[in-house]
Each structure stands twice: as structure tokens, then as C-alpha cells.
């Protein structure tokens, strides 16, 4: 294995870890769930369904939508996003249990708004950086981020903007589902809104500052068009 290939797998693995850790930390702040999982979470809560199953259903839909949007650029490996979502769900569960232990050991007061706000900022940054690293390595993205990548490619606005579009759409639909079905917002809070805006901007900032260096480290000199951020 060449050094460039090893770097690529390391960046990808770190991206998966940061993304799953960031999404889970977002939920621990009790400010609302991450935009990435807001829709399956609300549906599962309202109709008392399995959250992992609803996540898998939504992610399968995201993969199908990518096939439609990509047209001739679609690839068979895109289907591998579905089994990745199963692994990703397991990581969310692992980090959820780990955070519970760490918060108990460190004694961080989650009843303090300040400490929760600090953790929320960290969670948003981790989510954005993790998503950027996964997509940049051009291996198998998380279905939601894979769709954001596709939207960024189709619109020509870059991954960060694509992520903002997908997050805004997910949260908007989640709000409609909650209000129509139960008369209230389910799973959506200030943390969801911050994530909806902040994650895409963190992706754009991280790509602007570090994407070229990552590409050089894995032997690529030019970023794919969908990763080149535009105004």
C-alpha cells in the first residue's frame, strides 16, 4: 500500500469518526437533534417506529435520489452507502454510550446552558469537518452527505452549499411532519437550527483552508468541481 493510499484511508476513517461523534454530541446538548437525523427521529417518535429502521429507509431514499440527480455520472458503488449507514448507526450508538460515561466521569454540568452551548459548537465543527473529509476521499459517503455532494455538483455551488440545502430541506420537512401529525415540533430545537446553518459553513471553511493539503497528501492535485466552494 502506497503512502498516499494509506493517507486516503486514514482521512476517510477519521472523517467517519468525527461525523458520527459530532452528530451524537449534538443530541447530548439537549438543544435538538442534528439536521442529519431530524426527519427519521421525528417520524419514529410520532408513530412509535424503530428509529434505526426509519433512518435506513430515509438513507435508501437518499441513495435513490442521487442516482436520479447524477444521471450518467451515477456509479454502482453508490449503493454501498446503504450498508455503510448500518455501520454508521452502530457508531452513533457506541458514541452515545461513551459520551454518557465521559460526561459522568468529567462532571460536566449539562444543566448549564453555557457548557451545552460550547459542546454544541464543538459538535457542529466535528460534523462539518468529518463530512468534508469523508466526501473528499471519494470512497463511500454517508447517504445524506452523498446527496449533499451530488446537489453541490449539480448546482455548481460546492459541498458546503449542497449541505446547507439538504439540511434546510430536512428540517423544514421535519417541522411540517411534526406540526401536521402531532401539533408540535419533534426533535427540532435551537441546536438543530445551528447545525442546519453551521455544518455547511464549517464544511466550506474547512475545504477552503485544508482541502488542497489533503488532496496533495493523497496524491491528487486538483479538487473535484463539487468540492470547490463558491460564493
C-alpha positions as protocol buffer text, in pm:
chain_id: "A"
residue {
  index: 1
  type: UNK
  ca { x: 0 y: 0 z: 0 }
}
residue {
  index: 2
  type: UNK
  ca { x: 142 y: 338 z: -103 }
}
residue {
  index: 3
  type: UNK
  ca { x: 171 y: 622 z: 144 }
}
residue {
  index: 4
  type: UNK
  ca { x: -88 y: 825 z: -50 }
}
residue {
  index: 5
  type: UNK
  ca { x: -341 y: 542 z: -35 }
}
residue {
  index: 6
  type: UNK
  ca { x: -280 y: 494 z: 336 }
}
residue {
  index: 7
  type: UNK
  ca { x: -333 y: 868 z: 391 }
}
residue {
  index: 8
  type: UNK
  ca { x: -660 y: 845 z: 199 }
}
residue {
  index: 9
  type: UNK
  ca { x: -795 y: 564 z: 417 }
}
residue {
  index: 10
  type: UNK
  ca { x: -680 y: 740 z: 734 }
}
residue {
  index: 11
  type: UNK
  ca { x: -853 y: 1064 z: 633 }
}
residue {
  index: 12
  type: UNK
  ca { x: -1168 y: 870 z: 549 }
}
residue {
  index: 13
  type: UNK
  ca { x: -1167 y: 676 z: 876 }
}
residue {
  index: 14
  type: UNK
  ca { x: -1110 y: 994 z: 1077 }
}
residue {
  index: 15
  type: UNK
  ca { x: -1394 y: 1158 z: 886 }
}
residue {
  index: 16
  type: UNK
  ca { x: -1635 y: 875 z: 974 }
}
residue {
  index: 17
  type: UNK
  ca { x: -1538 y: 901 z: 1341 }
}
residue {
  index: 18
  type: UNK
  ca { x: -1569 y: 1281 z: 1356 }
}
residue {
  index: 19
  type: UNK
  ca { x: -1903 y: 1281 z: 1174 }
}
residue {
  index: 20
  type: UNK
  ca { x: -2065 y: 1017 z: 1396 }
}
residue {
  index: 21
  type: UNK
  ca { x: -1913 y: 1171 z: 1711 }
}
residue {
  index: 22
  type: UNK
  ca { x: -2033 y: 1519 z: 1614 }
}
residue {
  index: 23
  type: UNK
  ca { x: -2389 y: 1411 z: 1538 }
}
residue {
  index: 24
  type: UNK
  ca { x: -2413 y: 1220 z: 1867 }
}
residue {
  index: 25
  type: UNK
  ca { x: -2267 y: 1508 z: 2070 }
}
residue {
  index: 26
  type: UNK
  ca { x: -2524 y: 1740 z: 1913 }
}
residue {
  index: 27
  type: UNK
  ca { x: -2805 y: 1528 z: 2060 }
}
residue {
  index: 28
  type: UNK
  ca { x: -2639 y: 1522 z: 2405 }
}
residue {
  index: 29
  type: UNK
  ca { x: -2665 y: 1901 z: 2434 }
}
residue {
  index: 30
  type: UNK
  ca { x: -3047 y: 1863 z: 2453 }
}
residue {
  index: 31
  type: UNK
  ca { x: -3085 y: 2157 z: 2213 }
}
residue {
  index: 32
  type: UNK
  ca { x: -3245 y: 1935 z: 1947 }
}
residue {
  index: 33
  type: UNK
  ca { x: -3114 y: 1657 z: 1724 }
}
residue {
  index: 34
  type: UNK
  ca { x: -2881 y: 1706 z: 1428 }
}
residue {
  index: 35
  type: UNK
  ca { x: -3047 y: 1807 z: 1097 }
}
residue {
  index: 36
  type: UNK
  ca { x: -2899 y: 1489 z: 950 }
}
residue {
  index: 37
  type: UNK
  ca { x: -3123 y: 1266 z: 1161 }
}
residue {
  index: 38
  type: UNK
  ca { x: -3411 y: 1503 z: 1242 }
}
residue {
  index: 39
  type: UNK
  ca { x: -3661 y: 1355 z: 994 }
}
residue {
  index: 40
  type: UNK
  ca { x: -3626 y: 984 z: 1082 }
}
residue {
  index: 41
  type: UNK
  ca { x: -3612 y: 1075 z: 1451 }
}
residue {
  index: 42
  type: UNK
  ca { x: -3937 y: 1273 z: 1438 }
}
residue {
  index: 43
  type: UNK
  ca { x: -4120 y: 1005 z: 1237 }
}
residue {
  index: 44
  type: UNK
  ca { x: -4004 y: 734 z: 1476 }
}
residue {
  index: 45
  type: UNK
  ca { x: -4111 y: 938 z: 1779 }
}
residue {
  index: 46
  type: UNK
  ca { x: -4453 y: 1037 z: 1645 }
}
residue {
  index: 47
  type: UNK
  ca { x: -4559 y: 695 z: 1517 }
}
residue {
  index: 48
  type: UNK
  ca { x: -4361 y: 486 z: 1767 }
}
residue {
  index: 49
  type: UNK
  ca { x: -4149 y: 321 z: 1500 }
}
residue {
  index: 50
  type: UNK
  ca { x: -3792 y: 195 z: 1504 }
}
residue {
  index: 51
  type: UNK
  ca { x: -3551 y: 488 z: 1472 }
}
residue {
  index: 52
  type: UNK
  ca { x: -3270 y: 278 z: 1310 }
}
residue {
  index: 53
  type: UNK
  ca { x: -3520 y: 136 z: 1059 }
}
residue {
  index: 54
  type: UNK
  ca { x: -3657 y: 478 z: 967 }
}
residue {
  index: 55
  type: UNK
  ca { x: -3301 y: 607 z: 926 }
}
residue {
  index: 56
  type: UNK
  ca { x: -3227 y: 319 z: 689 }
}
residue {
  index: 57
  type: UNK
  ca { x: -3546 y: 392 z: 491 }
}
residue {
  index: 58
  type: UNK
  ca { x: -3457 y: 761 z: 456 }
}
residue {
  index: 59
  type: UNK
  ca { x: -3096 y: 685 z: 360 }
}
residue {
  index: 60
  type: UNK
  ca { x: -3213 y: 437 z: 96 }
}
residue {
  index: 61
  type: UNK
  ca { x: -3430 y: 714 z: -48 }
}
residue {
  index: 62
  type: UNK
  ca { x: -3129 y: 949 z: -48 }
}
residue {
  index: 63
  type: UNK
  ca { x: -2927 y: 693 z: -246 }
}
residue {
  index: 64
  type: UNK
  ca { x: -3209 y: 655 z: -500 }
}
residue {
  index: 65
  type: UNK
  ca { x: -3231 y: 1034 z: -534 }
}
residue {
  index: 66
  type: UNK
  ca { x: -2857 y: 1051 z: -601 }
}
residue {
  index: 67
  type: UNK
  ca { x: -2898 y: 802 z: -887 }
}
residue {
  index: 68
  type: UNK
  ca { x: -3162 y: 1029 z: -1041 }
}
residue {
  index: 69
  type: UNK
  ca { x: -2966 y: 1354 z: -999 }
}
residue {
  index: 70
  type: UNK
  ca { x: -2632 y: 1212 z: -1118 }
}
residue {
  index: 71
  type: UNK
  ca { x: -2771 y: 1080 z: -1444 }
}
residue {
  index: 72
  type: UNK
  ca { x: -2486 y: 935 z: -1649 }
}
residue {
  index: 73
  type: UNK
  ca { x: -2240 y: 1009 z: -1367 }
}
residue {
  index: 74
  type: UNK
  ca { x: -2405 y: 755 z: -1134 }
}
residue {
  index: 75
  type: UNK
  ca { x: -2184 y: 471 z: -1008 }
}
residue {
  index: 76
  type: UNK
  ca { x: -2267 y: 123 z: -882 }
}
residue {
  index: 77
  type: UNK
  ca { x: -2056 y: 184 z: -570 }
}
residue {
  index: 78
  type: UNK
  ca { x: -2313 y: 444 z: -460 }
}
residue {
  index: 79
  type: UNK
  ca { x: -2530 y: 152 z: -343 }
}
residue {
  index: 80
  type: UNK
  ca { x: -2263 y: 73 z: -82 }
}
residue {
  index: 81
  type: UNK
  ca { x: -2386 y: 380 z: 106 }
}
residue {
  index: 82
  type: UNK
  ca { x: -2674 y: 166 z: 235 }
}
residue {
  index: 83
  type: UNK
  ca { x: -2463 y: -91 z: 427 }
}
residue {
  index: 84
  type: UNK
  ca { x: -2242 y: 198 z: 542 }
}
residue {
  index: 85
  type: UNK
  ca { x: -2549 y: 356 z: 701 }
}
residue {
  index: 86
  type: UNK
  ca { x: -2593 y: 41 z: 912 }
}
residue {
  index: 87
  type: UNK
  ca { x: -2234 y: 70 z: 1037 }
}
residue {
  index: 88
  type: UNK
  ca { x: -2283 y: 442 z: 1090 }
}
residue {
  index: 89
  type: UNK
  ca { x: -2591 y: 377 z: 1307 }
}
residue {
  index: 90
  type: UNK
  ca { x: -2388 y: 141 z: 1523 }
}
residue {
  index: 91
  type: UNK
  ca { x: -2121 y: 409 z: 1569 }
}
residue {
  index: 92
  type: UNK
  ca { x: -2387 y: 656 z: 1681 }
}
residue {
  index: 93
  type: UNK
  ca { x: -2494 y: 409 z: 1949 }
}
residue {
  index: 94
  type: UNK
  ca { x: -2134 y: 350 z: 2059 }
}
residue {
  index: 95
  type: UNK
  ca { x: -2059 y: 722 z: 2089 }
}
residue {
  index: 96
  type: UNK
  ca { x: -2387 y: 781 z: 2272 }
}
residue {
  index: 97
  type: UNK
  ca { x: -2288 y: 535 z: 2545 }
}
residue {
  index: 98
  type: UNK
  ca { x: -1929 y: 667 z: 2553 }
}
residue {
  index: 99
  type: UNK
  ca { x: -2045 y: 1027 z: 2596 }
}
residue {
  index: 100
  type: UNK
  ca { x: -2272 y: 925 z: 2884 }
}
residue {
  index: 101
  type: UNK
  ca { x: -1974 y: 771 z: 3063 }
}
residue {
  index: 102
  type: UNK
  ca { x: -1740 y: 1064 z: 2987 }
}
residue {
  index: 103
  type: UNK
  ca { x: -1992 y: 1328 z: 3096 }
}
residue {
  index: 104
  type: UNK
  ca { x: -2044 y: 1138 z: 3420 }
}
residue {
  index: 105
  type: UNK
  ca { x: -1670 y: 1096 z: 3485 }
}
residue {
  index: 106
  type: UNK
  ca { x: -1573 y: 1455 z: 3399 }
}
residue {
  index: 107
  type: UNK
  ca { x: -1869 y: 1602 z: 3584 }
}
residue {
  index: 108
  type: UNK
  ca { x: -1955 y: 1845 z: 3307 }
}
residue {
  index: 109
  type: UNK
  ca { x: -2282 y: 2009 z: 3405 }
}
residue {
  index: 110
  type: UNK
  ca { x: -2528 y: 1952 z: 3121 }
}
residue {
  index: 111
  type: UNK
  ca { x: -2778 y: 2164 z: 3311 }
}
residue {
  index: 112
  type: UNK
  ca { x: -2556 y: 2464 z: 3237 }
}
residue {
  index: 113
  type: UNK
  ca { x: -2658 y: 2648 z: 2921 }
}
residue {
  index: 114
  type: UNK
  ca { x: -2301 y: 2771 z: 2869 }
}
residue {
  index: 115
  type: UNK
  ca { x: -2145 y: 2423 z: 2878 }
}
residue {
  index: 116
  type: UNK
  ca { x: -2416 y: 2288 z: 2647 }
}
residue {
  index: 117
  type: UNK
  ca { x: -2358 y: 2577 z: 2405 }
}
residue {
  index: 118
  type: UNK
  ca { x: -1983 y: 2511 z: 2399 }
}
residue {
  index: 119
  type: UNK
  ca { x: -2044 y: 2142 z: 2329 }
}
residue {
  index: 120
  type: UNK
  ca { x: -2289 y: 2236 z: 2054 }
}
residue {
  index: 121
  type: UNK
  ca { x: -2026 y: 2448 z: 1877 }
}
residue {
  index: 122
  type: UNK
  ca { x: -1777 y: 2161 z: 1905 }
}
residue {
  index: 123
  type: UNK
  ca { x: -2038 y: 1916 z: 1773 }
}
residue {
  index: 124
  type: UNK
  ca { x: -2116 y: 2133 z: 1469 }
}
residue {
  index: 125
  type: UNK
  ca { x: -1746 y: 2174 z: 1388 }
}
residue {
  index: 126
  type: UNK
  ca { x: -1681 y: 1799 z: 1420 }
}
residue {
  index: 127
  type: UNK
  ca { x: -1980 y: 1717 z: 1199 }
}
residue {
  index: 128
  type: UNK
  ca { x: -1871 y: 1959 z: 927 }
}
residue {
  index: 129
  type: UNK
  ca { x: -1507 y: 1852 z: 927 }
}
residue {
  index: 130
  type: UNK
  ca { x: -1599 y: 1484 z: 933 }
}
residue {
  index: 131
  type: UNK
  ca { x: -1840 y: 1520 z: 640 }
}
residue {
  index: 132
  type: UNK
  ca { x: -1580 y: 1712 z: 438 }
}
residue {
  index: 133
  type: UNK
  ca { x: -1308 y: 1453 z: 498 }
}
residue {
  index: 134
  type: UNK
  ca { x: -1537 y: 1162 z: 404 }
}
residue {
  index: 135
  type: UNK
  ca { x: -1658 y: 1321 z: 81 }
}
residue {
  index: 136
  type: UNK
  ca { x: -1314 y: 1447 z: -19 }
}
residue {
  index: 137
  type: UNK
  ca { x: -1166 y: 1096 z: -15 }
}
residue {
  index: 138
  type: UNK
  ca { x: -1418 y: 988 z: -283 }
}
residue {
  index: 139
  type: UNK
  ca { x: -1483 y: 649 z: -126 }
}
residue {
  index: 140
  type: UNK
  ca { x: -1825 y: 576 z: 29 }
}
residue {
  index: 141
  type: UNK
  ca { x: -2004 y: 877 z: 181 }
}
residue {
  index: 142
  type: UNK
  ca { x: -2281 y: 880 z: 436 }
}
residue {
  index: 143
  type: UNK
  ca { x: -2604 y: 884 z: 222 }
}
residue {
  index: 144
  type: UNK
  ca { x: -2710 y: 1228 z: 347 }
}
residue {
  index: 145
  type: UNK
  ca { x: -2367 y: 1376 z: 276 }
}
residue {
  index: 146
  type: UNK
  ca { x: -2351 y: 1185 z: -53 }
}
residue {
  index: 147
  type: UNK
  ca { x: -2672 y: 1360 z: -154 }
}
residue {
  index: 148
  type: UNK
  ca { x: -2527 y: 1695 z: -40 }
}
residue {
  index: 149
  type: UNK
  ca { x: -2223 y: 1622 z: -256 }
}
residue {
  index: 150
  type: UNK
  ca { x: -2448 y: 1547 z: -553 }
}
residue {
  index: 151
  type: UNK
  ca { x: -2652 y: 1865 z: -502 }
}
residue {
  index: 152
  type: UNK
  ca { x: -2328 y: 2063 z: -480 }
}
residue {
  index: 153
  type: UNK
  ca { x: -2215 y: 1906 z: -808 }
}
residue {
  index: 154
  type: UNK
  ca { x: -2547 y: 1969 z: -986 }
}
residue {
  index: 155
  type: UNK
  ca { x: -2577 y: 2330 z: -869 }
}
residue {
  index: 156
  type: UNK
  ca { x: -2207 y: 2407 z: -911 }
}
residue {
  index: 157
  type: UNK
  ca { x: -2203 y: 2572 z: -567 }
}
residue {
  index: 158
  type: UNK
  ca { x: -1984 y: 2324 z: -378 }
}
residue {
  index: 159
  type: UNK
  ca { x: -2033 y: 2073 z: -98 }
}
residue {
  index: 160
  type: UNK
  ca { x: -2088 y: 2333 z: 175 }
}
residue {
  index: 161
  type: UNK
  ca { x: -2383 y: 2488 z: -7 }
}
residue {
  index: 162
  type: UNK
  ca { x: -2516 y: 2145 z: -101 }
}
residue {
  index: 163
  type: UNK
  ca { x: -2506 y: 2050 z: 266 }
}
residue {
  index: 164
  type: UNK
  ca { x: -2697 y: 2365 z: 361 }
}
residue {
  index: 165
  type: UNK
  ca { x: -2966 y: 2286 z: 103 }
}
residue {
  index: 166
  type: UNK
  ca { x: -3014 y: 1928 z: 226 }
}
residue {
  index: 167
  type: UNK
  ca { x: -3015 y: 2031 z: 594 }
}
residue {
  index: 168
  type: UNK
  ca { x: -3264 y: 2315 z: 536 }
}
residue {
  index: 169
  type: UNK
  ca { x: -3491 y: 2080 z: 342 }
}
residue {
  index: 170
  type: UNK
  ca { x: -3470 y: 1806 z: 605 }
}
residue {
  index: 171
  type: UNK
  ca { x: -3550 y: 2042 z: 893 }
}
residue {
  index: 172
  type: UNK
  ca { x: -3835 y: 2208 z: 700 }
}
residue {
  index: 173
  type: UNK
  ca { x: -3996 y: 1871 z: 625 }
}
residue {
  index: 174
  type: UNK
  ca { x: -3940 y: 1760 z: 986 }
}
residue {
  index: 175
  type: UNK
  ca { x: -4121 y: 2070 z: 1114 }
}
residue {
  index: 176
  type: UNK
  ca { x: -4413 y: 2011 z: 877 }
}
residue {
  index: 177
  type: UNK
  ca { x: -4440 y: 1644 z: 976 }
}
residue {
  index: 178
  type: UNK
  ca { x: -4434 y: 1731 z: 1346 }
}
residue {
  index: 179
  type: UNK
  ca { x: -4688 y: 2015 z: 1326 }
}
residue {
  index: 180
  type: UNK
  ca { x: -4931 y: 1832 z: 1096 }
}
residue {
  index: 181
  type: UNK
  ca { x: -4911 y: 1498 z: 1276 }
}
residue {
  index: 182
  type: UNK
  ca { x: -4881 y: 1598 z: 1642 }
}
residue {
  index: 183
  type: UNK
  ca { x: -4931 y: 1973 z: 1654 }
}
residue {
  index: 184
  type: UNK
  ca { x: -4577 y: 2038 z: 1778 }
}
residue {
  index: 185
  type: UNK
  ca { x: -4212 y: 2027 z: 1676 }
}
residue {
  index: 186
  type: UNK
  ca { x: -4050 y: 1691 z: 1747 }
}
residue {
  index: 187
  type: UNK
  ca { x: -3671 y: 1671 z: 1782 }
}
residue {
  index: 188
  type: UNK
  ca { x: -3617 y: 2021 z: 1643 }
}
residue {
  index: 189
  type: UNK
  ca { x: -3456 y: 2285 z: 1864 }
}
residue {
  index: 190
  type: UNK
  ca { x: -3200 y: 2562 z: 1859 }
}
residue {
  index: 191
  type: UNK
  ca { x: -2926 y: 2302 z: 1818 }
}
residue {
  index: 192
  type: UNK
  ca { x: -3096 y: 2176 z: 1502 }
}
residue {
  index: 193
  type: UNK
  ca { x: -3107 y: 2528 z: 1359 }
}
residue {
  index: 194
  type: UNK
  ca { x: -2743 y: 2595 z: 1450 }
}
residue {
  index: 195
  type: UNK
  ca { x: -2643 y: 2266 z: 1288 }
}
residue {
  index: 196
  type: UNK
  ca { x: -2858 y: 2340 z: 983 }
}
residue {
  index: 197
  type: UNK
  ca { x: -2665 y: 2661 z: 920 }
}
residue {
  index: 198
  type: UNK
  ca { x: -2330 y: 2591 z: 1081 }
}
residue {
  index: 199
  type: UNK
  ca { x: -2236 y: 2249 z: 944 }
}
residue {
  index: 200
  type: UNK
  ca { x: -2248 y: 2359 z: 580 }
}
residue {
  index: 201
  type: UNK
  ca { x: -2044 y: 2669 z: 659 }
}
residue {
  index: 202
  type: UNK
  ca { x: -1789 y: 2461 z: 854 }
}
residue {
  index: 203
  type: UNK
  ca { x: -1754 y: 2235 z: 551 }
}
residue {
  index: 204
  type: UNK
  ca { x: -1697 y: 2535 z: 326 }
}
residue {
  index: 205
  type: UNK
  ca { x: -1438 y: 2686 z: 563 }
}
residue {
  index: 206
  type: UNK
  ca { x: -1256 y: 2355 z: 613 }
}
residue {
  index: 207
  type: UNK
  ca { x: -1243 y: 2290 z: 238 }
}
residue {
  index: 208
  type: UNK
  ca { x: -1114 y: 2642 z: 175 }
}
residue {
  index: 209
  type: UNK
  ca { x: -836 y: 2607 z: 434 }
}
residue {
  index: 210
  type: UNK
  ca { x: -734 y: 2240 z: 416 }
}
residue {
  index: 211
  type: UNK
  ca { x: -877 y: 2064 z: 111 }
}
residue {
  index: 212
  type: UNK
  ca { x: -577 y: 2131 z: -114 }
}
residue {
  index: 213
  type: UNK
  ca { x: -341 y: 1995 z: 153 }
}
residue {
  index: 214
  type: UNK
  ca { x: -547 y: 1678 z: 191 }
}
residue {
  index: 215
  type: UNK
  ca { x: -555 y: 1626 z: -184 }
}
residue {
  index: 216
  type: UNK
  ca { x: -180 y: 1668 z: -202 }
}
residue {
  index: 217
  type: UNK
  ca { x: -134 y: 1415 z: 79 }
}
residue {
  index: 218
  type: UNK
  ca { x: -332 y: 1151 z: -113 }
}
residue {
  index: 219
  type: UNK
  ca { x: -167 y: 1227 z: -447 }
}
residue {
  index: 220
  type: UNK
  ca { x: -439 y: 1444 z: -605 }
}
residue {
  index: 221
  type: UNK
  ca { x: -357 y: 1793 z: -723 }
}
residue {
  index: 222
  type: UNK
  ca { x: -700 y: 1933 z: -812 }
}
residue {
  index: 223
  type: UNK
  ca { x: -1024 y: 1923 z: -616 }
}
residue {
  index: 224
  type: UNK
  ca { x: -1337 y: 1778 z: -778 }
}
residue {
  index: 225
  type: UNK
  ca { x: -1571 y: 2051 z: -903 }
}
residue {
  index: 226
  type: UNK
  ca { x: -1838 y: 1970 z: -642 }
}
residue {
  index: 227
  type: UNK
  ca { x: -1588 y: 2035 z: -362 }
}
residue {
  index: 228
  type: UNK
  ca { x: -1471 y: 2371 z: -487 }
}
residue {
  index: 229
  type: UNK
  ca { x: -1663 y: 2624 z: -279 }
}
residue {
  index: 230
  type: UNK
  ca { x: -1821 y: 2923 z: -450 }
}
residue {
  index: 231
  type: UNK
  ca { x: -1988 y: 3228 z: -308 }
}
